[in-house]
Coordinates of C-alpha atoms in Angstrom, one line a residue:
F1 CA -13.4 19.3 13.0
D2 CA -13.7 19.8 9.1
N3 CA -12.5 21.8 6.7
V4 CA -11.6 22.0 2.7
S5 CA -8.4 23.7 2.1
L6 CA -7.2 24.6 -1.8
K7 CA -4.4 24.6 -3.7
G8 CA -3.4 26.1 -6.8
S9 CA -0.4 26.5 -9.2
I10 CA 1.0 27.0 -12.3
S11 CA 4.1 26.1 -14.1
Y12 CA 6.2 27.3 -17.2
A13 CA 8.8 25.1 -19.1
P14 CA 11.2 27.6 -20.7
T15 CA 13.2 24.6 -22.3
E16 CA 12.5 21.1 -22.4
N17 CA 14.5 20.6 -19.5
S18 CA 13.4 23.2 -17.1
N19 CA 10.5 24.0 -15.3
L20 CA 9.5 26.9 -13.3
Y21 CA 6.1 27.1 -10.7
L22 CA 4.2 28.9 -8.9
S23 CA 2.2 27.3 -5.7
I24 CA -0.2 29.1 -3.3
S25 CA -1.7 26.4 -0.7
E26 CA -3.7 26.0 2.5
G27 CA -3.3 24.0 5.0
F28 CA -5.3 23.0 8.4
R29 CA -4.7 21.2 11.5
S30 CA -7.5 20.4 13.7
G31 CA -7.9 21.2 17.4
G32 CA -8.0 19.1 20.1
F33 CA -8.1 18.8 24.2
N34 CA -5.6 18.5 26.8
G35 CA -6.2 16.1 29.9
F36 CA -6.7 16.8 33.4
G37 CA -9.1 18.9 32.7
G38 CA -6.9 21.6 30.7
P39 CA -8.7 24.0 28.6
D40 CA -9.2 23.0 24.6
Y41 CA -7.4 24.7 21.4
D42 CA -8.8 25.5 18.4
P43 CA -7.7 24.7 15.0
E44 CA -4.7 25.9 13.1
S45 CA -4.9 27.2 9.3
M46 CA -1.6 28.1 7.5
I47 CA -1.7 29.7 3.9
S48 CA 1.7 28.4 1.9
Y49 CA 3.5 30.6 -0.9
E50 CA 5.9 28.7 -3.1
I51 CA 8.5 29.3 -6.0
G52 CA 10.6 27.1 -7.7
T53 CA 12.4 25.5 -10.4
K54 CA 13.2 22.0 -11.3
T55 CA 16.0 21.4 -13.9
T56 CA 17.9 18.7 -15.8
L57 CA 21.3 19.3 -17.3
L58 CA 24.8 17.8 -18.9
D59 CA 22.6 15.6 -21.3
G60 CA 20.2 14.3 -18.2
R61 CA 23.6 13.4 -15.5
L62 CA 22.5 16.6 -13.6
N63 CA 19.0 16.9 -11.3
A64 CA 18.3 20.0 -9.7
E65 CA 15.4 21.6 -7.9
A66 CA 15.4 25.0 -5.8
S67 CA 12.4 27.2 -4.2
I68 CA 11.6 29.8 -1.7
Y69 CA 8.6 29.9 0.8
H70 CA 6.7 31.5 2.5
S71 CA 3.9 30.4 5.0
Q72 CA 1.4 32.3 7.4
Y73 CA -0.2 30.9 10.4
Q74 CA -2.9 31.6 12.4
D75 CA -4.0 30.2 16.0
Y76 CA -0.6 28.2 15.9
Q77 CA -0.4 25.5 17.9
N78 CA 2.3 25.5 20.6
T79 CA 3.2 23.3 23.4
V80 CA 4.0 24.6 26.5
I81 CA 6.4 23.1 29.5
E82 CA 4.2 23.5 32.8
L83 CA 4.6 22.1 35.9
G84 CA 8.4 22.6 36.1
G85 CA 8.5 20.4 33.5
L86 CA 6.4 17.5 34.5
D87 CA 3.8 18.4 31.9
S88 CA 3.2 19.9 28.8
S89 CA 0.2 21.0 26.9
T90 CA -0.9 22.4 23.8
Q91 CA -2.5 26.1 23.0
N92 CA -3.2 28.1 20.4
A93 CA -0.2 31.1 20.5
G94 CA -1.0 33.2 17.8
D95 CA 0.3 34.3 14.1
A96 CA 3.6 33.4 13.2
E97 CA 6.0 32.6 9.7
I98 CA 7.9 30.5 8.4
Q99 CA 10.2 30.8 4.9
G100 CA 13.0 29.6 3.9
I101 CA 15.0 27.8 1.0
E102 CA 15.7 24.8 -0.1
W103 CA 17.6 22.8 -3.1
S104 CA 18.0 19.1 -4.1
T105 CA 20.9 18.4 -6.7
Q106 CA 21.6 14.5 -8.1
F107 CA 24.6 13.9 -10.2
H108 CA 25.5 11.1 -11.9
I109 CA 29.1 10.4 -12.0
S110 CA 29.0 7.4 -14.4
E111 CA 25.8 4.6 -15.1
L112 CA 27.0 2.5 -11.5
M113 CA 27.3 5.5 -9.3
S114 CA 26.0 8.8 -8.1
L115 CA 26.5 11.7 -5.7
G116 CA 23.8 14.1 -4.4
F117 CA 23.4 16.8 -2.0
N118 CA 20.2 18.5 -0.3
A119 CA 20.1 21.3 1.4
N120 CA 17.5 24.0 3.4
F121 CA 17.8 27.4 5.6
T122 CA 14.5 27.9 7.5
D123 CA 13.6 31.5 9.5
T124 CA 10.5 31.3 11.9
E125 CA 9.0 33.8 14.3
F126 CA 5.8 34.2 16.0
T127 CA 4.2 37.8 14.9
K128 CA 1.2 38.1 16.7
L129 CA 0.4 36.3 20.0
D130 CA -2.8 35.8 22.0
P131 CA -3.2 36.8 25.3
G132 CA -2.6 33.9 26.8
A133 CA 1.0 32.9 25.5
V134 CA 2.7 34.5 28.0
S135 CA 5.6 32.4 27.9
L136 CA 6.4 33.8 24.6
R137 CA 7.1 37.6 22.8
V138 CA 6.6 38.5 19.8
G139 CA 10.0 37.8 17.5
D140 CA 10.4 34.6 19.5
P141 CA 11.3 31.9 17.2
L142 CA 9.0 28.6 16.7
D143 CA 9.9 25.8 18.8
N144 CA 11.7 22.9 17.4
I145 CA 12.9 24.0 13.8
P146 CA 15.6 23.8 12.8
K147 CA 17.3 26.9 11.0
Y148 CA 18.7 24.8 8.8
S149 CA 20.0 20.9 7.8
Y150 CA 21.6 19.2 4.8
S151 CA 23.0 16.0 3.5
I152 CA 25.5 14.6 1.4
N153 CA 24.6 10.6 -0.4
A154 CA 26.3 8.4 -2.6
D155 CA 25.3 5.3 -4.5
F156 CA 27.4 2.7 -5.8
D157 CA 26.2 -0.1 -8.1
F158 CA 28.0 -2.9 -8.4
N159 CA 27.3 -7.0 -9.4
W160 CA 28.4 -9.3 -6.6
S161 CA 28.3 -12.5 -9.9
S162 CA 27.2 -12.4 -13.7
S163 CA 23.5 -13.1 -12.3
T164 CA 23.3 -11.2 -8.9
A165 CA 23.5 -7.4 -8.5
G166 CA 23.7 -5.2 -5.3
F167 CA 24.3 -1.6 -4.6
A168 CA 25.9 -0.1 -1.7
H169 CA 24.0 3.8 -0.4
I170 CA 26.4 6.1 2.2
N171 CA 24.4 9.0 3.3
F172 CA 25.5 11.9 6.1
N173 CA 23.1 14.2 7.4
R174 CA 23.2 17.5 10.1
Q175 CA 20.8 19.2 11.4
G176 CA 21.7 22.6 12.7
P177 CA 20.6 24.1 16.1
S178 CA 16.4 24.7 16.7
T179 CA 15.3 26.4 20.3
V180 CA 12.7 25.6 23.0
T181 CA 11.1 28.7 24.0
N182 CA 9.9 29.3 27.6
L183 CA 10.5 32.5 29.8
T184 CA 10.2 30.6 32.9
F185 CA 13.1 28.6 31.7
A186 CA 16.9 28.9 30.3
P187 CA 16.9 28.7 26.5
L188 CA 17.5 24.6 25.0
T189 CA 19.9 25.0 21.7
L190 CA 19.6 21.2 19.7
E191 CA 21.6 20.2 17.4
S192 CA 22.4 16.5 15.6
S193 CA 24.1 14.7 12.2
G194 CA 24.6 11.3 11.7
L195 CA 26.4 8.8 9.1
N196 CA 24.2 6.2 7.8
L197 CA 25.4 3.4 5.5

């Protein structure tokens, strides 16, 4: 498979410490084949629109970014569970949309300590289905995409001695529920969180 994907963006800086931008980009994922004589699947294409801002406040101590995005997929490649859950294959399910909002902040409390918070909310759905996508319905969410996620982090810099520097990083993250839809099985909801040191 071959493809040329394009991307364009414009930006505007209302102040020295802030920036607004708009971008439009294309995406592409190659097609392929399933094992054991299963049918081939076609390439997947996508076009995404994003508008966002980046800014620095409080004399450079606070960095913040936020964006809203909307992506449209054609020939979305979806994994289908088969043979009572013993096998899976990839098929072109149809058209789909993914949209959401995400933001990131990092606050430098001092030269030795900073705190950060990142989060996103995502909404997905199939908007049109191919005749072969019998395990889905229009309006179903896309598989394995969490509805939200967020993380909180803290960084500490210190000196072990006058000649040896050290640092500590603490991070907590949580991932919201996601679903796997197949009309021949009961819905499955997954949720996870973690603490990293």
